[in-house]
mmCIF file of C-alpha atoms in Angstrom:
data_model
loop_
_atom_site.group_PDB
_atom_site.id
_atom_site.type_symbol
_atom_site.label_atom_id
_atom_site.label_comp_id
_atom_site.label_asym_id
_atom_site.label_seq_id
_atom_site.Cartn_x
_atom_site.Cartn_y
_atom_site.Cartn_z
ATOM 1 C CA MET A 1 -0.282 0.154 -0.041
ATOM 2 C CA THR A 2 1.351 2.970 -0.769
ATOM 3 C CA ALA A 3 1.504 6.292 1.692
ATOM 4 C CA ALA A 4 -1.247 7.865 -0.040
ATOM 5 C CA GLU A 5 -3.101 5.441 -0.040
ATOM 6 C CA LEU A 6 -3.137 4.830 4.133
ATOM 7 C CA LEU A 7 -3.908 8.438 4.483
ATOM 8 C CA ASP A 8 -7.092 7.913 2.635
ATOM 9 C CA GLN A 9 -8.034 5.266 4.554
ATOM 10 C CA ALA A 10 -6.927 6.890 8.193
ATOM 11 C CA GLY A 11 -9.106 8.742 10.901
ATOM 12 C CA ALA A 12 -6.399 10.952 12.214
ATOM 13 C CA LEU A 13 -2.745 11.809 11.164
ATOM 14 C CA LEU A 14 0.276 11.709 13.588
ATOM 15 C CA LEU A 15 3.246 13.708 12.661
ATOM 16 C CA ASP A 16 6.747 13.632 13.942
ATOM 17 C CA PHE A 17 8.118 17.111 14.651
ATOM 18 C CA ASP A 18 11.620 17.066 13.482
ATOM 19 C CA GLY A 19 11.929 16.208 9.726
ATOM 20 C CA PRO A 20 8.379 15.495 9.051
ATOM 21 C CA VAL A 21 7.581 18.708 10.184
ATOM 22 C CA CYS A 22 10.760 21.173 9.970
ATOM 23 C CA SER A 23 14.047 20.916 10.763
ATOM 24 C CA VAL A 24 14.092 22.300 14.103
ATOM 25 C CA PHE A 25 17.873 22.845 14.532
ATOM 26 C CA ALA A 26 18.451 24.470 10.570
ATOM 27 C CA GLY A 27 19.650 28.085 12.333
ATOM 28 C CA ILE A 28 21.200 26.621 15.319
ATOM 29 C CA PRO A 29 23.343 23.275 14.713
ATOM 30 C CA ALA A 30 22.059 20.551 17.036
ATOM 31 C CA PRO A 31 26.038 20.001 17.667
ATOM 32 C CA VAL A 32 26.165 23.431 18.817
ATOM 33 C CA VAL A 33 23.281 23.018 21.338
ATOM 34 C CA ALA A 34 25.069 19.414 22.290
ATOM 35 C CA GLU A 35 28.040 21.058 23.256
ATOM 36 C CA GLN A 36 25.976 23.893 25.803
ATOM 37 C CA LEU A 37 24.685 21.251 27.724
ATOM 38 C CA ARG A 38 27.658 19.346 27.889
ATOM 39 C CA THR A 39 29.049 22.434 29.480
ATOM 40 C CA ILE A 40 26.241 22.042 32.170
ATOM 41 C CA LEU A 41 27.215 18.709 33.223
ATOM 42 C CA VAL A 42 31.003 19.987 33.035
ATOM 43 C CA ASP A 43 30.527 22.961 35.359
ATOM 44 C CA ALA A 44 28.394 20.893 38.043
ATOM 45 C CA GLY A 45 31.408 18.347 38.233
ATOM 46 C CA HIS A 46 30.741 15.339 35.608
ATOM 47 C CA ALA A 47 32.961 14.535 32.563
ATOM 48 C CA PRO A 48 30.950 12.684 30.349
ATOM 49 C CA PRO A 49 32.059 9.420 28.993
ATOM 50 C CA GLU A 50 32.009 8.325 24.825
ATOM 51 C CA PRO A 51 30.408 8.496 22.898
ATOM 52 C CA VAL A 52 28.295 10.986 24.948
ATOM 53 C CA ALA A 53 31.461 13.322 24.725
ATOM 54 C CA SER A 54 31.764 13.778 21.547
ATOM 55 C CA SER A 55 27.934 13.182 20.293
ATOM 56 C CA SER A 56 26.141 15.974 17.829
ATOM 57 C CA ASP A 57 23.239 14.938 19.291
ATOM 58 C CA PRO A 58 21.413 16.872 22.499
ATOM 59 C CA PHE A 59 19.414 14.033 23.634
ATOM 60 C CA ASP A 60 22.411 11.872 24.214
ATOM 61 C CA VAL A 61 23.563 14.250 26.704
ATOM 62 C CA LEU A 62 19.980 14.485 28.092
ATOM 63 C CA GLU A 63 19.998 10.632 28.501
ATOM 64 C CA TYR A 64 23.077 10.793 30.524
ATOM 65 C CA ALA A 65 22.247 13.693 32.420
ATOM 66 C CA ALA A 66 19.189 11.395 33.401
ATOM 67 C CA SER A 67 21.610 8.697 34.184
ATOM 68 C CA LEU A 68 23.626 10.794 36.888
ATOM 69 C CA SER A 69 20.511 12.090 39.070
ATOM 70 C CA ASP A 70 17.004 13.865 38.827
ATOM 71 C CA ASP A 71 18.307 17.133 39.007
ATOM 72 C CA ASP A 72 21.430 17.525 36.155
ATOM 73 C CA ALA A 73 18.217 15.535 34.108
ATOM 74 C CA ARG A 74 15.963 18.803 35.121
ATOM 75 C CA TYR A 75 19.047 20.909 34.466
ATOM 76 C CA VAL A 76 20.088 20.090 30.880
ATOM 77 C CA GLU A 77 15.722 19.772 30.027
ATOM 78 C CA ALA A 78 15.469 23.110 31.054
ATOM 79 C CA ALA A 79 18.536 24.623 28.950
ATOM 80 C CA PHE A 80 17.907 22.123 26.210
ATOM 81 C CA THR A 81 14.173 23.381 26.034
ATOM 82 C CA ALA A 82 15.431 26.516 26.252
ATOM 83 C CA HIS A 83 17.502 25.882 23.240
ATOM 84 C CA GLU A 84 14.791 24.698 20.951
ATOM 85 C CA VAL A 85 12.674 26.991 21.894
ATOM 86 C CA GLU A 86 15.117 29.708 20.457
ATOM 87 C CA ALA A 87 16.031 27.610 17.286
ATOM 88 C CA MET A 88 11.811 27.891 16.204
ATOM 89 C CA THR A 89 12.325 31.315 14.585
ATOM 90 C CA THR A 90 14.982 29.591 12.339
ATOM 91 C CA ALA A 91 13.854 26.254 11.947
ATOM 92 C CA GLU A 92 13.567 25.277 8.499
ATOM 93 C CA PRO A 93 9.533 23.994 7.234
ATOM 94 C CA THR A 94 9.777 20.589 5.816
ATOM 95 C CA GLU A 95 8.597 21.151 2.000
ATOM 96 C CA GLY A 96 4.770 19.897 1.540
ATOM 97 C CA ALA A 97 4.389 20.014 5.517
ATOM 98 C CA HIS A 98 2.177 22.590 6.055
ATOM 99 C CA GLU A 99 0.485 21.769 2.936
ATOM 100 C CA LEU A 100 -0.212 18.876 4.301
ATOM 101 C CA MET A 101 -1.408 19.787 7.495
ATOM 102 C CA GLN A 102 -3.711 22.324 5.861
ATOM 103 C CA ALA A 103 -5.356 19.809 3.236
ATOM 104 C CA TRP A 104 -5.533 17.380 6.381
ATOM 105 C CA HIS A 105 -7.473 19.963 8.468
ATOM 106 C CA GLY A 106 -9.637 21.235 5.697
ATOM 107 C CA SER A 107 -10.494 16.984 5.646
ATOM 108 C CA GLY A 108 -12.273 17.333 8.552
ATOM 109 C CA ARG A 109 -9.844 14.335 10.179
ATOM 110 C CA PRO A 110 -7.926 15.211 13.317
ATOM 111 C CA LEU A 111 -4.184 16.268 13.091
ATOM 112 C CA GLY A 112 -1.769 15.569 16.104
ATOM 113 C CA ILE A 113 1.764 16.065 16.444
ATOM 114 C CA VAL A 114 3.631 13.531 18.807
ATOM 115 C CA SER A 115 7.693 14.366 19.482
ATOM 116 C CA ASN A 116 10.436 13.657 21.442
ATOM 117 C CA ASN A 117 11.043 17.330 21.116
ATOM 118 C CA SER A 118 9.555 20.218 24.053
ATOM 119 C CA ALA A 119 5.836 21.033 23.779
ATOM 120 C CA ALA A 120 7.244 24.814 24.211
ATOM 121 C CA ALA A 121 9.436 24.455 21.078
ATOM 122 C CA ILE A 122 6.427 23.089 18.880
ATOM 123 C CA SER A 123 3.948 25.751 20.534
ATOM 124 C CA ALA A 124 6.476 28.136 19.436
ATOM 125 C CA TYR A 125 6.626 26.976 15.962
ATOM 126 C CA LEU A 126 2.937 26.744 15.147
ATOM 127 C CA ASP A 127 2.327 30.262 16.588
ATOM 128 C CA PHE A 128 5.036 31.502 14.776
ATOM 129 C CA TYR A 129 3.223 29.992 11.431
ATOM 130 C CA GLY A 130 -0.294 30.422 12.605
ATOM 131 C CA LEU A 131 -0.293 26.641 12.013
ATOM 132 C CA ARG A 132 -2.011 26.398 15.702
ATOM 133 C CA PRO A 133 -5.691 25.876 14.338
ATOM 134 C CA LEU A 134 -4.818 22.918 12.725
ATOM 135 C CA VAL A 135 -3.554 20.718 15.011
ATOM 136 C CA ASN A 136 -6.035 19.208 17.630
ATOM 137 C CA VAL A 137 -3.333 17.173 19.482
ATOM 138 C CA VAL A 138 0.525 17.980 20.753
ATOM 139 C CA SER A 139 2.015 15.116 22.314
ATOM 140 C CA ALA A 140 5.702 15.755 23.191
ATOM 141 C CA ARG A 141 8.754 16.598 25.598
ATOM 142 C CA GLU A 142 7.098 18.014 29.040
ATOM 143 C CA SER A 143 9.448 16.941 31.720
ATOM 144 C CA ALA A 144 12.766 15.289 32.077
ATOM 145 C CA ASP A 145 11.515 11.939 32.253
ATOM 146 C CA VAL A 146 13.164 10.536 28.943
ATOM 147 C CA GLN A 147 12.024 6.408 29.791
ATOM 148 C CA LEU A 148 8.829 8.347 28.245
ATOM 149 C CA LEU A 149 9.781 9.495 24.790
ATOM 150 C CA LYS A 150 9.936 7.517 21.536
ATOM 151 C CA PRO A 151 10.364 4.484 20.959
ATOM 152 C CA HIS A 152 8.274 4.161 24.307
ATOM 153 C CA PRO A 153 4.882 4.431 22.762
ATOM 154 C CA HIS A 154 3.858 6.783 25.701
ATOM 155 C CA LEU A 155 3.964 10.040 23.628
ATOM 156 C CA LEU A 156 1.761 7.903 20.876
ATOM 157 C CA ASN A 157 -0.654 6.563 23.306
ATOM 158 C CA GLN A 158 -1.413 9.855 24.732
ATOM 159 C CA ALA A 159 -1.418 11.465 21.388
ATOM 160 C CA VAL A 160 -4.140 8.468 19.912
ATOM 161 C CA ARG A 161 -6.651 9.337 23.416
ATOM 162 C CA GLY A 162 -6.298 13.256 22.302
ATOM 163 C CA VAL A 163 -7.497 12.663 19.024
ATOM 164 C CA GLY A 164 -10.077 10.440 20.249
ATOM 165 C CA ILE A 165 -9.655 7.650 16.935
ATOM 166 C CA PRO A 166 -9.094 3.931 17.723
ATOM 167 C CA ALA A 167 -4.707 3.162 17.325
ATOM 168 C CA GLU A 168 -5.523 1.493 14.405
ATOM 169 C CA ARG A 169 -7.072 4.190 12.587
ATOM 170 C CA CYS A 170 -4.426 6.722 13.080
ATOM 171 C CA VAL A 171 -1.309 7.178 10.728
ATOM 172 C CA PHE A 172 1.817 8.530 12.218
ATOM 173 C CA VAL A 173 4.621 9.718 9.872
ATOM 174 C CA GLY A 174 8.246 9.681 11.258
ATOM 175 C CA ASP A 175 11.302 10.010 9.938
ATOM 176 C CA SER A 176 13.359 7.822 12.180
ATOM 177 C CA LEU A 177 13.394 3.802 13.208
ATOM 178 C CA THR A 178 12.570 5.044 16.871
ATOM 179 C CA ASP A 179 9.147 6.514 15.416
ATOM 180 C CA ILE A 180 8.291 3.091 13.702
ATOM 181 C CA GLU A 181 9.167 1.342 16.839
ATOM 182 C CA ALA A 182 6.873 3.776 19.046
ATOM 183 C CA ALA A 183 4.226 3.022 15.975
ATOM 184 C CA LYS A 184 4.290 -0.632 16.376
ATOM 185 C CA ALA A 185 3.938 -0.549 20.136
ATOM 186 C CA ALA A 186 1.060 1.966 20.278
ATOM 187 C CA GLY A 187 -0.837 0.050 17.358
ATOM 188 C CA VAL A 188 -0.605 2.728 15.119
ATOM 189 C CA ARG A 189 0.112 2.234 11.454
ATOM 190 C CA SER A 190 3.443 4.243 9.846
ATOM 191 C CA ILE A 191 4.654 5.822 7.362
ATOM 192 C CA GLY A 192 8.889 5.867 7.576
ATOM 193 C CA TYR A 193 9.683 9.654 5.958
ATOM 194 C CA ALA A 194 12.593 8.682 3.745
ATOM 195 C CA ASN A 195 14.646 12.167 3.950
ATOM 196 C CA LYS A 196 18.285 10.550 3.788
ATOM 197 C CA PRO A 197 19.625 8.040 1.813
ATOM 198 C CA GLY A 198 19.545 5.014 3.337
ATOM 199 C CA LYS A 199 16.328 5.524 5.009
ATOM 200 C CA ARG A 200 13.724 3.690 2.291
ATOM 201 C CA GLU A 201 15.825 0.346 3.467
ATOM 202 C CA ARG A 202 16.006 0.886 7.188
ATOM 203 C CA PHE A 203 12.011 1.517 7.095
ATOM 204 C CA THR A 204 11.292 -1.482 4.988
ATOM 205 C CA SER A 205 13.369 -3.790 6.995
ATOM 206 C CA ALA A 206 11.794 -2.239 10.371
ATOM 207 C CA GLY A 207 8.156 -3.064 8.800
ATOM 208 C CA ALA A 208 6.761 0.587 8.426
ATOM 209 C CA ASP A 209 3.363 0.339 6.850
ATOM 210 C CA ALA A 210 4.256 2.747 3.845
ATOM 211 C CA ILE A 211 7.323 5.113 2.904
ATOM 212 C CA THR A 212 7.268 7.980 1.513
ATOM 213 C CA ASP A 213 10.359 10.344 0.039
ATOM 214 C CA VAL A 214 8.741 13.376 -0.149
ATOM 215 C CA LEU A 215 5.282 15.019 1.835
ATOM 216 C CA THR A 216 4.110 16.795 -1.278
ATOM 217 C CA GLU A 217 2.767 13.834 -2.212
ATOM 218 C CA LEU A 218 0.943 13.524 0.684
ATOM 219 C CA ALA A 219 -0.431 16.729 0.503
ATOM 220 C CA ALA A 220 -3.070 16.377 -2.178
ATOM 221 C CA VAL A 221 -4.882 14.198 0.445
ATOM 222 C CA ARG A 222 -8.965 14.585 0.638
#
C-alpha cells in the first residue's frame, strides 16, 4: 500500500516534528546545542564519557544527564528546551509539510504532533507560522523523564487518546527507526519519511506500513 492510500483510509494523522514538519536545528546546529548542554554537566563536576563526549545529538546528552540524577536531568532538559524554543524562528519548514497539515485539517479529520522535542518549542513554531488552528493535539516532551520518549509508545498513546480515534485508524509519519518502533508498540500504522539516503531500506526492514520520500505527494489528501 502506498503512503497516499494509507492516508486516505486513516481517521487521524499524527506527525513527528523534527523532520516531517521542520528541520528544528537548521539555524542553530544540533552539535552546538549538544556542546552547550555538555558544558552544564562539566560545570557541575561531571565528565561525560564517550560516545556522549563527542555526540552531536543533544538527546544523547539529555539521556546521560538523566542517568546521573534527577537534578542534572532537570537542569539539562530546561536548557535544552530553551535552545529548542530559540531555534524555532530559524527552523526550516519541510517542503510540503504545512500544505499537508492544511489539507488534512480541511478534510475534517484530527491532526496531532508527536515528538521527543519539547512541547514549548512546538507551540512556539505553531504560533510563529500560524498553524495552531490546524493541530488538535500536541504530545511532546514536558519533563526530564527520558523513559517516556520514543521509542516508548507513551507519547503516541497519549496522542491517540487526544484525537479520540482508535489506534488502528491512526497513521503516524516519522523519519526515524524509533518512530516506527513506537508506532508498532502503540498499535498505530506508520509511514516512514525517507528524507535521507538509506532510510527507505531501513524503514522497510523495520516494518513501516508505507514509505514516502517527499511529503508533497501526501498533501493532495482529500
